[in-house]
Amino acid sequence: MRLRSLASTVSSFALLLTGLAYSTPAAAQAKGFALDRFDPSERGSEWFVLDTLDMRGKVRPAFGVVGDWGYKPLAVYDKANDDKEIGSIVENQFFVHVGGSLALAERIRLGVNLPIAAYQNGDRITSNGRTFTPPESALGDLRLSADLRLFGRYGGPITAALGASVYLPTGDQENYTSDGKIRVQPHVNVAGDIGLFAYAVKAGFNYRPLDDEFVQGKRLGSELFGAVSAGLRLANKKLLIGPELYGSTVVTDEKSFFKKRTTPAEVMLGLHYTAGDFRFGAGVGTGVFAGSRGWGSPQVRGLLNIEWMPAYTEDSDGDGVPDSEDACPTQPGVKTNDPKTNGCPPVVAPADRDGDGIVDSEDACPDVPGVKTNDPKTNGCPADKDGDGVYDRDDACIDVPGVKTNDPKTNGCPPDKDGDGVYDKDDACVDVPGVKTSDPKTNGCPPDRDKDGIVDNLDACPDQPGPSDPDPKKNGCPAARIEAGQIKIIQQVKFKTNSATIVESDAILNAVLAILKEHAEIKKIRVEGHSDNTGKAAYNKTLSQKRAASVAKWLTDHGIDKKRVIAKGWGQEKPIDTNNTEEGRANNRRVEFHIEETPEAPAKAEKAPKAPKKKK
C-alpha cells in the first residue's frame, strides 16, 4: 500500500468535512484516527465488551479471535441538511481481533489484543477539488492490559476489579486504525451473578491526546466512557444471552461534550456458549442515535468469536477432589472409589491416644507409643532391645547399651566425648576428633597419611612427608614435591638484584635435583622464569629468560642430562598475584619447574594462564 504524506491526509480530511458540513478554519487540522468503537473484552469473558471477571486459577491462560463487521461507521452528511447522508468515507469495516490473557494467583490478569482491519471500503468522495479514497487493510493499535481483582469471586453476587489498558500506535492513521499516539485507559469493572441473572458494569477515562476539529466545530479528544450489560445464564449456565450497551463522549472540549458526532454509543444483543475448554459467541448491534451519527458507531455491527480457556476445576475444601466429585465439598477428606464417601473425612477409628496403631483397649502403655507384641503385658509398649533405658524408637544404638542424651544421633549410644564416632572405650584419642582404624593405638585419632607426625588437617602436603613449619602453606611439606604437573618448591630460588646470578638457593635446588635423579621417567622439565611488572616488559622478559637458563645450567652442572632441561622466560606475562602490593610482586618474581614430558604424558603446547584479579 502506497502511504500518503501526513500533510496530505490532514488537508484532505479537513476539506472533505468543511465542504460537506459547516465551514470552519479548524478543520484544516483534521487527521485520520482510531475509528472502530468496538473494543473487545479480555479473553475469558462471556460478554463481547463487558467483563465477567473470571480470574480463577494460579496460572490460567486464554486465547481467542473476535470477528467484527461494521456498516457505515464514518458517514458524511449534507452541510445544509444534517440528516441527509451523501456518502461514507468508511462503508464496510471488518476487523479480526486476536488476543490472549493470563490469570495469575486468582487475582491478577494480564491481557493483550491486536486488531487487524482485514477489509475496509468506502465511497470515493470529492470536495473542494480534493478526492478522498476509501481506506485499505491495516493493523490497529496493540492493546496491553492489566487488571487486579479487588474483592468478590467469579460467579458471586458482586466482583470488582481495577485496571488499565495502554494502546500502542501500531495502526495507521490514514486507514482509520490509529490515532498515531499512545492512548491510556484506566477503568473499573464490576460483575456478578444472582441466580440465573448476570450483569456487568464498566466505566473509565480514555486519555486520547488528540485536538483535531471536525464537523460543526466538534473536536476529538480524551473521553469518559461507560458500559453495562445484563443477561440470563441458561443450559446449566453454559449459555449467557443478553444485551450490552456502551458509549463514550469527548470531555476535553465543551463543544464536543455529549454532542451527537463525538458521543458514539451502541447497543447489541449477544450470546456466548461454553463447551468444555472452548467458548463460541455471536452478536448483532446498532448505533443508539438515529442514523448512527457518532463517529465510529456503525449503523449495523455483527460479531463472531471463538476462544479457548481451560475449564476451571473448583475444589472448595482444597483436598484434591473437585467439587463436582466431592461428596463433602466443604470438608477436607480423602479420595475414594465410592461416590458416597469420595472427598469425605475418613471414618473415625477406635481411640488410640498414643497413635501407635494399637487401640487403647489392647495397649498396655496407652499414653506411650510402642510396638505390637503377643504379650498383653508389653503390647503397645516401647521396645528397649539393649536394656539401656532408652526406647528403641529413640535409641541411635539399639544393640549397644549406652546413655541418654538430647542429641537424636547419640541418644542411647556409649559415650563419645570428642564426637568422632569412635566410642570413648575404643578411642585412643578421647579428647581429639579422629577417624576409626583397626589399630587400637590410632583408633579415633586424627589421620596422618604420610606419617610425618603432622595430622592431615594441619598438613599442607598430607600425602608427602615433610617437616613442620610455622607457615600453614608449608607445614608438613618437603622442600620440593611433584604435584599437578610440576615440581613445586616451598621457597623461591633467589638471585642477585637485576642479575641472573643464583644466591642462597643450593638447598632448594638440591631438593629439585634429588627428585629429577629419583624420577628418571621425567623425560623433560621446563624451567620457567617470571617477573613482576616493575620496569619495562622487554627487559623483564630478557632477565627472566637469563634466570631460567641459569637455573637450568645449575641442574645440568650437577648431573642432569641437558636433553632433560629447557629454559623459558615469561617476564611479567604470567602473574600469579597482584602487582599492586610488594607481597604480590614478590610472589610474581619466581622460578617454576614444569614437567613437560613423561612416557604417559607427551609434551603439550604452552598456554598462558589468566591474570589474577587485582586486590582492592
Coordinates of C-alpha atoms in Angstrom, one line a residue:
M1 CA 0.0 0.0 0.0
R2 CA 1.3 3.4 -1.0
L3 CA 1.4 5.7 2.0
R4 CA 0.4 9.4 1.5
S5 CA 2.2 12.0 3.5
L6 CA 0.7 13.1 6.8
A7 CA 0.2 16.7 5.5
S8 CA -1.9 15.4 2.6
T9 CA -4.0 13.3 5.0
V10 CA -4.7 16.3 7.2
S11 CA -5.6 18.7 4.5
S12 CA -7.7 16.2 2.5
F13 CA -9.8 15.2 5.5
A14 CA -10.3 18.8 6.5
L15 CA -11.5 19.8 3.1
L16 CA -14.0 16.9 3.0
L17 CA -15.7 17.8 6.2
T18 CA -15.7 21.6 5.7
G19 CA -17.3 21.1 2.3
L20 CA -20.0 18.6 3.5
A21 CA -20.8 20.1 6.9
Y22 CA -20.1 23.5 8.4
S23 CA -17.2 25.6 7.2
T24 CA -14.6 26.1 10.0
P25 CA -10.9 27.0 9.9
A26 CA -10.1 24.4 12.5
A27 CA -11.0 21.6 10.0
A28 CA -7.7 22.1 8.3
Q29 CA -6.1 20.3 11.2
A30 CA -8.1 17.1 10.7
K31 CA -6.3 13.8 10.6
G32 CA -7.2 10.1 10.5
F33 CA -8.0 8.5 13.8
A34 CA -8.9 5.1 15.5
L35 CA -12.4 4.9 14.2
D36 CA -13.7 1.5 15.4
R37 CA -15.5 1.9 18.7
F38 CA -15.8 -1.8 19.4
D39 CA -13.1 -2.7 22.0
P40 CA -13.4 -6.4 22.9
S41 CA -13.3 -7.6 26.5
E42 CA -10.3 -9.6 27.7
R43 CA -10.2 -13.2 26.6
G44 CA -12.0 -15.4 29.1
S45 CA -15.0 -13.0 29.4
E46 CA -18.5 -14.2 28.5
W47 CA -19.5 -10.7 27.2
F48 CA -18.3 -9.0 24.0
V49 CA -17.5 -5.6 25.6
L50 CA -18.1 -6.1 29.3
D51 CA -16.1 -8.4 31.6
T52 CA -17.3 -11.3 33.8
L53 CA -14.0 -11.0 35.7
D54 CA -13.1 -14.7 35.7
M55 CA -9.6 -14.5 37.2
R56 CA -9.7 -18.0 38.8
G57 CA -6.6 -20.1 38.6
K58 CA -3.0 -19.8 39.8
V59 CA -1.8 -19.7 36.1
R60 CA -4.7 -19.9 33.7
P61 CA -4.4 -18.7 30.1
A62 CA -7.0 -17.8 27.5
F63 CA -6.7 -17.2 23.7
G64 CA -9.3 -16.1 21.2
V65 CA -10.3 -14.4 18.0
V66 CA -13.2 -12.0 17.5
G67 CA -14.6 -11.1 14.1
D68 CA -16.1 -7.6 14.0
W69 CA -18.0 -6.2 11.0
G70 CA -19.4 -2.6 11.0
Y71 CA -21.6 -1.0 8.3
K72 CA -21.1 2.8 7.8
P73 CA -19.0 3.7 10.8
L74 CA -18.0 7.0 9.2
A75 CA -20.8 8.6 7.1
V76 CA -20.8 12.1 5.6
Y77 CA -23.9 14.3 5.7
D78 CA -25.0 17.3 3.7
K79 CA -24.0 20.5 5.5
A80 CA -27.3 22.1 4.7
N81 CA -29.3 19.1 5.9
D82 CA -27.5 17.3 8.7
D83 CA -29.8 14.2 8.4
K84 CA -29.1 13.7 4.7
E85 CA -26.3 11.2 4.1
I86 CA -24.3 11.8 0.9
G87 CA -21.7 9.1 1.3
S88 CA -19.4 7.1 3.6
I89 CA -15.7 7.5 3.9
V90 CA -15.8 4.1 5.5
E91 CA -18.7 2.0 4.5
N92 CA -17.7 -1.5 5.4
Q93 CA -15.1 -2.3 8.1
F94 CA -14.1 -5.8 9.0
F95 CA -11.7 -6.4 11.9
V96 CA -10.2 -9.5 13.3
H97 CA -9.2 -9.1 17.0
V98 CA -6.5 -11.6 18.1
G99 CA -5.8 -11.7 21.8
G100 CA -5.0 -13.6 24.9
S101 CA -5.0 -13.2 28.7
L102 CA -3.3 -14.8 31.6
A103 CA -4.8 -15.1 35.1
L104 CA -2.3 -15.3 37.9
A105 CA -2.7 -16.1 41.6
E106 CA -6.5 -16.0 41.5
R107 CA -6.3 -12.1 41.4
I108 CA -4.3 -10.6 38.6
R109 CA -4.9 -10.8 34.9
L110 CA -2.7 -9.6 32.1
G111 CA -4.1 -9.2 28.6
V112 CA -3.1 -8.4 25.0
N113 CA -5.3 -7.6 21.9
L114 CA -4.2 -6.8 18.3
P115 CA -7.0 -5.6 16.0
I116 CA -6.4 -6.2 12.3
A117 CA -8.5 -4.4 9.7
A118 CA -8.7 -7.3 7.2
Y119 CA -11.1 -5.4 4.9
Q120 CA -12.3 -1.8 4.5
N121 CA -14.0 0.1 1.8
G122 CA -16.0 3.3 1.3
D123 CA -17.1 5.9 -1.2
R124 CA -14.7 7.9 -3.3
I125 CA -15.7 11.5 -2.3
T126 CA -14.6 14.8 -3.9
S127 CA -15.0 18.1 -2.1
N128 CA -13.4 21.5 -2.8
G129 CA -11.3 20.0 -5.6
R130 CA -9.9 17.2 -3.3
T131 CA -10.6 13.5 -3.8
F132 CA -10.7 11.1 -0.8
T133 CA -10.2 7.4 -1.5
P134 CA -11.6 4.6 0.8
P135 CA -9.3 3.2 3.5
E136 CA -7.4 -0.1 3.0
S137 CA -6.5 -3.0 5.2
A138 CA -4.1 -2.2 8.0
L139 CA -3.1 -3.1 11.6
G140 CA -4.8 -1.5 14.5
D141 CA -3.3 -0.3 17.8
L142 CA -1.9 -3.0 20.0
R143 CA -3.7 -3.1 23.5
L144 CA -1.8 -4.2 26.6
S145 CA -3.9 -4.5 29.8
A146 CA -3.6 -5.4 33.5
D147 CA -6.5 -5.9 36.0
L148 CA -6.4 -6.5 39.7
R149 CA -9.4 -8.1 41.4
L150 CA -10.3 -6.1 44.5
F151 CA -12.9 -8.3 46.1
G152 CA -15.5 -10.9 45.2
R153 CA -15.1 -14.0 43.1
Y154 CA -16.4 -15.1 39.7
G155 CA -20.0 -16.4 40.0
G156 CA -20.7 -14.4 43.2
P157 CA -23.2 -11.6 43.6
I158 CA -20.5 -8.9 43.1
T159 CA -16.9 -8.9 42.0
A160 CA -14.9 -5.7 41.4
A161 CA -11.6 -5.1 39.7
L162 CA -9.4 -2.1 38.9
G163 CA -7.3 -2.0 35.8
A164 CA -5.7 -0.1 32.9
S165 CA -5.1 -0.5 29.2
V166 CA -2.4 1.1 27.1
Y167 CA -2.9 1.3 23.3
L168 CA 0.4 1.5 21.3
P169 CA 0.2 3.3 18.0
T170 CA 0.9 0.3 15.8
G171 CA -2.0 1.1 13.4
D172 CA -2.3 3.5 10.5
Q173 CA -4.0 7.0 10.8
E174 CA -4.6 7.2 7.0
N175 CA -6.6 4.0 7.2
Y176 CA -8.5 5.0 10.4
T177 CA -7.0 2.3 12.6
S178 CA -4.9 4.5 14.9
D179 CA -4.7 8.0 16.5
G180 CA -0.9 7.9 15.8
K181 CA -0.4 8.4 19.5
I182 CA -0.4 6.3 22.7
R183 CA -3.7 6.1 24.4
V184 CA -4.2 5.2 28.1
Q185 CA -7.4 3.9 29.6
P186 CA -7.8 3.4 33.4
H187 CA -11.0 1.6 34.2
V188 CA -13.1 -0.1 36.9
N189 CA -15.1 -3.3 36.3
V190 CA -18.0 -4.7 38.4
A191 CA -19.7 -8.0 37.6
G192 CA -21.8 -10.7 39.3
D193 CA -24.4 -13.4 39.1
I194 CA -27.6 -13.5 41.1
G195 CA -29.2 -16.9 40.4
L196 CA -29.6 -17.1 36.7
F197 CA -29.3 -13.3 36.2
A198 CA -25.8 -12.0 35.2
Y199 CA -24.7 -8.4 35.0
A200 CA -21.6 -6.3 34.4
V201 CA -20.7 -2.6 34.6
K202 CA -17.6 -0.8 33.3
A203 CA -16.5 2.8 33.5
G204 CA -13.3 4.7 32.9
F205 CA -11.4 7.5 31.3
N206 CA -9.9 7.2 27.8
Y207 CA -6.8 9.5 27.6
R208 CA -6.7 10.4 23.9
P209 CA -4.2 13.2 23.1
L210 CA -6.0 14.5 20.0
D211 CA -7.0 18.1 19.4
D212 CA -8.5 17.7 15.9
E213 CA -11.6 19.7 14.8
F214 CA -14.1 18.1 12.5
V215 CA -17.7 18.9 11.6
Q216 CA -19.6 21.8 13.3
G217 CA -16.6 22.7 15.4
K218 CA -16.5 19.3 17.2
R219 CA -13.2 18.0 18.3
L220 CA -11.8 14.6 19.1
G221 CA -10.0 14.2 22.4
S222 CA -10.0 12.4 25.7
E223 CA -13.2 10.7 26.7
L224 CA -15.4 9.4 29.5
F225 CA -16.8 6.0 28.7
G226 CA -19.2 3.5 30.2
A227 CA -20.8 0.2 29.5
V228 CA -23.5 -2.0 31.1
S229 CA -24.8 -5.5 30.3
A230 CA -27.5 -7.8 31.7
G231 CA -28.5 -11.3 30.8
L232 CA -29.6 -14.8 31.7
R233 CA -27.5 -17.9 32.2
L234 CA -29.3 -20.9 30.7
A235 CA -28.5 -24.5 29.8
N236 CA -26.9 -25.3 33.1
K237 CA -25.1 -21.9 32.9
K238 CA -23.2 -22.8 29.8
L239 CA -25.2 -20.2 27.7
L240 CA -25.2 -16.5 28.5
I241 CA -27.5 -14.3 26.5
G242 CA -28.3 -10.6 26.9
P243 CA -27.8 -7.1 25.7
E244 CA -24.8 -4.8 26.1
L245 CA -24.8 -1.0 25.9
Y246 CA -21.7 1.0 25.6
G247 CA -20.7 4.5 24.6
S248 CA -18.4 7.5 25.2
T249 CA -18.2 11.2 24.9
V250 CA -15.4 13.7 24.4
V251 CA -14.7 15.8 27.6
T252 CA -11.8 17.9 26.6
D253 CA -13.9 20.4 24.6
E254 CA -17.2 21.8 25.7
K255 CA -18.4 22.0 22.1
S256 CA -18.0 18.2 21.8
F257 CA -19.2 17.1 25.2
F258 CA -22.4 14.9 24.7
K259 CA -22.7 16.0 21.1
K260 CA -24.0 13.6 18.5
R261 CA -20.8 13.3 16.5
T262 CA -18.5 13.0 19.5
T263 CA -20.7 10.7 21.6
P264 CA -20.8 7.3 19.8
A265 CA -23.0 4.7 21.5
E266 CA -24.0 1.2 20.6
V267 CA -26.4 -1.5 21.8
M268 CA -26.0 -5.1 20.9
L269 CA -27.6 -8.4 21.7
G270 CA -25.1 -11.3 22.1
L271 CA -24.9 -14.8 23.3
H272 CA -21.9 -17.0 24.4
Y273 CA -21.9 -20.7 24.8
T274 CA -19.2 -22.6 26.7
A275 CA -18.4 -26.2 25.7
G276 CA -15.6 -27.6 27.8
D277 CA -12.5 -25.6 27.2
F278 CA -14.0 -23.6 24.2
R279 CA -16.4 -20.7 24.0
F280 CA -18.3 -19.5 21.0
G281 CA -20.2 -16.2 20.6
A282 CA -22.3 -14.2 18.2
G283 CA -23.9 -10.8 18.4
V284 CA -25.6 -8.1 16.4
G285 CA -26.0 -4.4 17.3
T286 CA -26.5 -0.9 16.1
G287 CA -25.8 2.7 16.9
V288 CA -28.0 4.2 19.6
F289 CA -28.6 7.6 17.9
A290 CA -30.6 7.9 14.7
G291 CA -28.5 7.3 11.6
S292 CA -25.6 6.2 13.8
R293 CA -24.2 9.7 13.7
G294 CA -21.4 9.2 16.3
W295 CA -18.0 8.8 14.7
G296 CA -17.1 5.1 14.7
S297 CA -20.5 3.8 15.7
P298 CA -21.9 1.9 12.7
Q299 CA -25.5 1.6 11.6
V300 CA -25.1 -2.2 11.9
R301 CA -22.5 -4.3 13.7
G302 CA -22.1 -8.1 13.6
L303 CA -19.8 -10.1 15.8
L304 CA -18.5 -13.7 16.0
N305 CA -15.9 -15.1 18.3
I306 CA -14.2 -18.3 19.4
E307 CA -11.8 -18.7 22.2
W308 CA -10.0 -21.3 24.3
M309 CA -9.7 -21.2 28.1
P310 CA -9.1 -24.4 30.2
A311 CA -12.1 -25.2 32.3
Y312 CA -11.6 -24.3 36.0
T313 CA -12.0 -27.2 38.4
E314 CA -13.5 -25.9 41.7
D315 CA -12.1 -27.5 44.9
S316 CA -13.6 -25.5 47.8
D317 CA -12.1 -27.5 50.6
G318 CA -8.7 -28.0 48.9
D319 CA -8.5 -31.7 49.4
G320 CA -7.6 -32.5 45.8
V321 CA -11.1 -33.8 45.0
P322 CA -13.0 -31.4 42.7
D323 CA -16.4 -30.2 44.0
S324 CA -18.2 -32.0 41.1
E325 CA -17.0 -35.3 42.5
D326 CA -16.7 -34.4 46.2
A327 CA -19.4 -35.9 48.5
C328 CA -18.2 -33.5 51.2
P329 CA -17.2 -30.3 49.2
T330 CA -16.8 -28.2 52.4
Q331 CA -14.8 -30.7 54.5
P332 CA -11.3 -31.8 53.5
G333 CA -11.2 -35.5 53.1
V334 CA -9.6 -38.3 51.2
K335 CA -10.2 -39.7 47.7
T336 CA -12.1 -43.0 47.5
N337 CA -13.7 -45.1 44.8
D338 CA -17.1 -44.8 46.5
P339 CA -19.1 -41.7 45.2
K340 CA -20.8 -41.6 48.6
T341 CA -17.6 -41.1 50.6
N342 CA -15.2 -39.6 47.9
G343 CA -13.7 -36.5 49.4
C344 CA -15.1 -37.0 52.9
P345 CA -13.1 -37.3 56.1
P346 CA -12.3 -41.0 57.0
V347 CA -14.5 -42.8 59.4
V348 CA -13.3 -42.3 63.0
A349 CA -11.3 -45.2 64.3
P350 CA -11.3 -46.6 67.8
A351 CA -9.4 -44.5 70.3
D352 CA -5.6 -44.7 70.2
R353 CA -4.3 -41.9 72.4
D354 CA -0.6 -42.5 71.7
G355 CA -1.1 -43.1 67.9
D356 CA 1.0 -46.3 67.8
G357 CA -1.7 -48.2 65.9
I358 CA -2.7 -50.3 68.9
V359 CA -6.2 -49.3 70.2
D360 CA -6.2 -48.2 73.8
S361 CA -8.3 -51.2 74.9
E362 CA -5.4 -53.5 74.0
D363 CA -2.5 -51.2 74.7
A364 CA -0.5 -51.9 77.9
C365 CA 1.0 -48.4 77.5
P366 CA -1.8 -46.3 76.1
D367 CA -0.1 -43.0 76.6
V368 CA 3.3 -44.0 75.2
P369 CA 3.7 -45.1 71.5
G370 CA 5.0 -48.7 71.4
V371 CA 5.1 -51.8 69.3
K372 CA 2.7 -54.7 68.9
T373 CA 3.6 -57.9 70.7
N374 CA 1.8 -61.1 71.6
D375 CA 2.3 -60.5 75.3
P376 CA -0.7 -58.5 76.7
K377 CA 1.8 -57.1 79.4
T378 CA 4.1 -55.5 76.8
N379 CA 1.7 -55.0 73.8
G380 CA 1.8 -51.4 72.8
C381 CA 4.9 -50.5 74.9
P382 CA 8.1 -49.2 73.5
A383 CA 10.9 -51.7 72.9
D384 CA 14.3 -51.5 74.5
K385 CA 16.4 -54.2 72.9
D386 CA 19.7 -53.3 74.6
G387 CA 18.1 -52.6 78.0
D388 CA 19.8 -49.2 78.5
G389 CA 16.6 -47.4 79.4
V390 CA 16.3 -45.6 76.0
Y391 CA 13.4 -46.9 73.9
D392 CA 14.5 -48.4 70.6
R393 CA 12.5 -45.8 68.7
D394 CA 14.7 -43.1 70.2
D395 CA 17.9 -45.2 70.5
A396 CA 20.6 -44.4 68.0
C397 CA 22.4 -47.6 69.1
I398 CA 19.7 -50.2 69.5
D399 CA 22.0 -53.1 70.0
V400 CA 24.6 -51.4 72.2
P401 CA 23.8 -50.2 75.7
G402 CA 24.5 -46.5 76.1
V403 CA 23.5 -43.3 77.8
K404 CA 20.6 -40.9 77.3
T405 CA 21.4 -37.6 75.6
N406 CA 19.5 -34.8 74.0
D407 CA 21.0 -35.5 70.6
P408 CA 18.9 -37.9 68.5
K409 CA 22.2 -39.0 66.8
T410 CA 23.8 -40.1 70.0
N411 CA 20.9 -40.9 72.3
G412 CA 21.3 -44.4 73.7
C413 CA 24.9 -44.8 72.5
P414 CA 28.0 -45.3 74.5
P415 CA 29.9 -42.0 75.4
D416 CA 31.9 -40.3 72.6
K417 CA 33.5 -37.3 74.2
D418 CA 35.1 -35.9 71.0
G419 CA 32.1 -36.8 68.8
D420 CA 34.2 -38.5 66.2
G421 CA 32.0 -41.7 66.0
V422 CA 34.5 -43.8 68.0
Y423 CA 33.2 -44.6 71.4
D424 CA 35.4 -43.5 74.3
K425 CA 36.1 -47.1 75.4
D426 CA 37.8 -47.7 72.0
D427 CA 39.2 -44.2 71.3
A428 CA 42.9 -43.8 71.6
C429 CA 42.5 -40.0 71.4
V430 CA 39.4 -39.4 73.6
D431 CA 39.6 -35.6 73.5
V432 CA 40.6 -35.1 69.9
P433 CA 38.2 -36.0 67.0
G434 CA 39.7 -38.6 64.7
V435 CA 38.9 -41.5 62.4
K436 CA 38.2 -45.1 63.0
T437 CA 41.1 -47.5 62.3
S438 CA 41.8 -51.2 63.1
D439 CA 44.9 -50.2 65.1
P440 CA 44.0 -49.7 68.8
K441 CA 46.9 -47.3 69.1
T442 CA 45.5 -44.9 66.4
N443 CA 41.7 -45.7 66.5
G444 CA 39.8 -42.4 67.0
C445 CA 42.9 -40.3 66.4
P446 CA 43.3 -37.6 63.7
P447 CA 44.6 -39.1 60.4
D448 CA 48.3 -38.7 59.3
R449 CA 48.5 -40.3 55.9
D450 CA 52.2 -39.5 55.2
K451 CA 53.2 -40.4 58.8
D452 CA 55.3 -37.3 59.2
G453 CA 53.8 -36.5 62.6
I454 CA 51.6 -33.7 61.3
V455 CA 47.9 -34.6 61.2
D456 CA 46.2 -34.2 57.8
N457 CA 44.0 -31.3 58.7
L458 CA 47.2 -29.2 59.5
D459 CA 49.4 -30.8 56.9
A460 CA 49.7 -28.7 53.7
C461 CA 51.1 -31.8 51.9
P462 CA 49.2 -34.7 53.6
D463 CA 50.5 -37.3 51.1
Q464 CA 54.2 -36.4 51.2
P465 CA 56.2 -36.3 54.5
G466 CA 57.8 -33.1 55.4
P467 CA 59.0 -31.1 58.4
S468 CA 56.7 -28.8 60.5
D469 CA 56.7 -25.1 59.5
P470 CA 55.0 -22.1 61.1
D471 CA 53.7 -21.2 57.7
P472 CA 50.4 -23.1 57.2
K473 CA 51.1 -23.3 53.5
K474 CA 54.4 -25.1 54.0
N475 CA 53.7 -27.1 57.2
G476 CA 54.4 -30.8 56.6
C477 CA 55.6 -30.2 53.0
P478 CA 59.0 -31.4 51.7
A479 CA 61.3 -28.8 50.2
A480 CA 60.3 -30.0 46.7
R481 CA 57.5 -32.3 45.6
I482 CA 55.7 -33.5 42.4
E483 CA 52.2 -32.0 42.2
A484 CA 49.8 -31.1 39.4
G485 CA 52.4 -31.5 36.6
Q486 CA 55.1 -29.5 38.4
I487 CA 58.0 -29.9 40.8
K488 CA 56.7 -27.5 43.4
I489 CA 59.1 -25.8 45.8
I490 CA 58.3 -24.3 49.2
Q491 CA 60.8 -21.4 48.9
Q492 CA 61.9 -19.3 45.9
V493 CA 65.2 -19.5 44.1
K494 CA 67.0 -16.3 44.9
F495 CA 69.2 -14.1 42.6
K496 CA 71.2 -11.0 42.9
T497 CA 69.2 -7.8 42.1
N498 CA 68.8 -7.3 38.3
S499 CA 71.1 -10.3 37.8
A500 CA 70.8 -14.0 36.8
T501 CA 73.4 -15.0 39.5
I502 CA 71.9 -17.5 41.9
V503 CA 72.4 -16.9 45.6
E504 CA 71.4 -18.7 48.8
S505 CA 69.4 -21.4 46.9
D506 CA 71.5 -24.5 46.9
A507 CA 69.3 -26.2 49.4
I508 CA 66.1 -25.8 47.4
L509 CA 67.8 -26.6 44.1
N510 CA 69.3 -29.8 45.6
A511 CA 65.7 -30.8 46.5
V512 CA 64.7 -30.4 42.9
L513 CA 67.9 -32.2 41.8
A514 CA 67.1 -35.2 44.0
I515 CA 63.6 -35.5 42.5
L516 CA 64.9 -35.5 39.0
K517 CA 67.5 -38.1 39.8
E518 CA 65.0 -40.3 41.6
H519 CA 62.4 -40.0 38.8
A520 CA 64.0 -41.0 35.6
E521 CA 60.6 -41.2 34.0
I522 CA 60.5 -37.5 33.8
K523 CA 62.0 -37.1 30.3
K524 CA 61.9 -33.3 30.2
I525 CA 61.4 -30.4 32.5
R526 CA 60.8 -26.8 31.7
V527 CA 62.4 -24.2 33.9
E528 CA 60.3 -21.1 33.8
G529 CA 61.4 -17.6 34.9
H530 CA 58.8 -15.0 35.8
S531 CA 58.9 -11.4 37.0
D532 CA 56.7 -8.6 38.3
N533 CA 55.6 -5.6 36.2
T534 CA 58.2 -3.3 37.6
G535 CA 60.3 -1.9 34.8
K536 CA 60.0 -2.4 31.1
A537 CA 58.4 -5.6 29.8
A538 CA 61.1 -6.4 27.3
Y539 CA 63.8 -6.1 30.0
N540 CA 61.8 -8.2 32.4
K541 CA 61.4 -10.9 29.8
T542 CA 65.1 -11.0 29.0
L543 CA 66.1 -11.1 32.6
S544 CA 63.6 -13.9 33.4
Q545 CA 65.0 -15.9 30.4
K546 CA 68.5 -15.5 31.8
R547 CA 67.5 -16.6 35.2
A548 CA 65.7 -19.6 33.9
A549 CA 68.8 -20.5 31.9
S550 CA 70.9 -20.0 35.0
V551 CA 68.8 -22.5 37.0
A552 CA 68.8 -25.0 34.1
K553 CA 72.6 -24.7 33.9
W554 CA 72.9 -25.4 37.7
L555 CA 70.9 -28.6 37.2
T556 CA 73.0 -29.8 34.3
D557 CA 76.2 -28.8 36.1
H558 CA 75.0 -31.1 38.9
G559 CA 74.5 -34.2 36.7
I560 CA 71.1 -33.7 34.9
D561 CA 71.3 -34.5 31.2
K562 CA 71.0 -31.3 29.1
K563 CA 68.3 -33.1 27.0
R564 CA 66.0 -33.2 30.0
V565 CA 66.1 -29.5 30.8
I566 CA 64.9 -26.5 28.8
A567 CA 64.6 -22.8 30.0
K568 CA 61.8 -20.4 29.2
G569 CA 61.5 -16.7 30.4
W570 CA 58.0 -15.3 30.5
G571 CA 58.8 -11.9 32.1
Q572 CA 55.6 -10.3 33.5
E573 CA 53.2 -12.2 31.2
K574 CA 52.0 -14.8 33.8
P575 CA 51.4 -13.2 37.2
I576 CA 50.0 -15.4 39.9
D577 CA 49.3 -12.5 42.3
T578 CA 48.5 -8.8 42.1
N579 CA 51.3 -6.4 41.2
N580 CA 49.8 -3.7 43.3
T581 CA 51.5 -4.7 46.6
E582 CA 55.1 -5.6 47.5
E583 CA 54.0 -9.0 48.6
G584 CA 52.2 -9.7 45.4
R585 CA 55.2 -8.6 43.3
A586 CA 57.5 -10.8 45.4
N587 CA 55.2 -13.8 44.6
N588 CA 55.3 -13.0 40.9
R589 CA 59.1 -12.9 40.9
R590 CA 59.6 -16.7 40.8
V591 CA 61.1 -19.8 39.2
E592 CA 58.8 -22.7 38.3
F593 CA 59.7 -26.3 37.3
H594 CA 57.1 -27.7 34.8
I595 CA 57.2 -31.4 33.9
E596 CA 56.9 -31.1 30.2
E597 CA 57.2 -34.8 29.1
T598 CA 56.8 -38.2 30.6
P599 CA 56.2 -41.6 29.0
E600 CA 52.5 -41.2 29.8
A601 CA 52.2 -37.5 29.1
P602 CA 53.9 -36.2 25.9
A603 CA 54.8 -32.6 25.7
K604 CA 51.9 -30.1 25.4
A605 CA 51.6 -26.6 23.9
E606 CA 52.2 -23.8 26.4
K607 CA 49.2 -21.9 27.4
A608 CA 49.4 -18.7 29.4
P609 CA 47.0 -18.7 32.5
K610 CA 44.5 -15.9 33.1
A611 CA 45.8 -12.9 35.0
P612 CA 44.6 -12.9 38.6
K613 CA 42.0 -10.4 39.8
K614 CA 43.5 -7.3 41.3
K615 CA 43.2 -7.0 45.0
K616 CA 41.4 -4.0 46.3

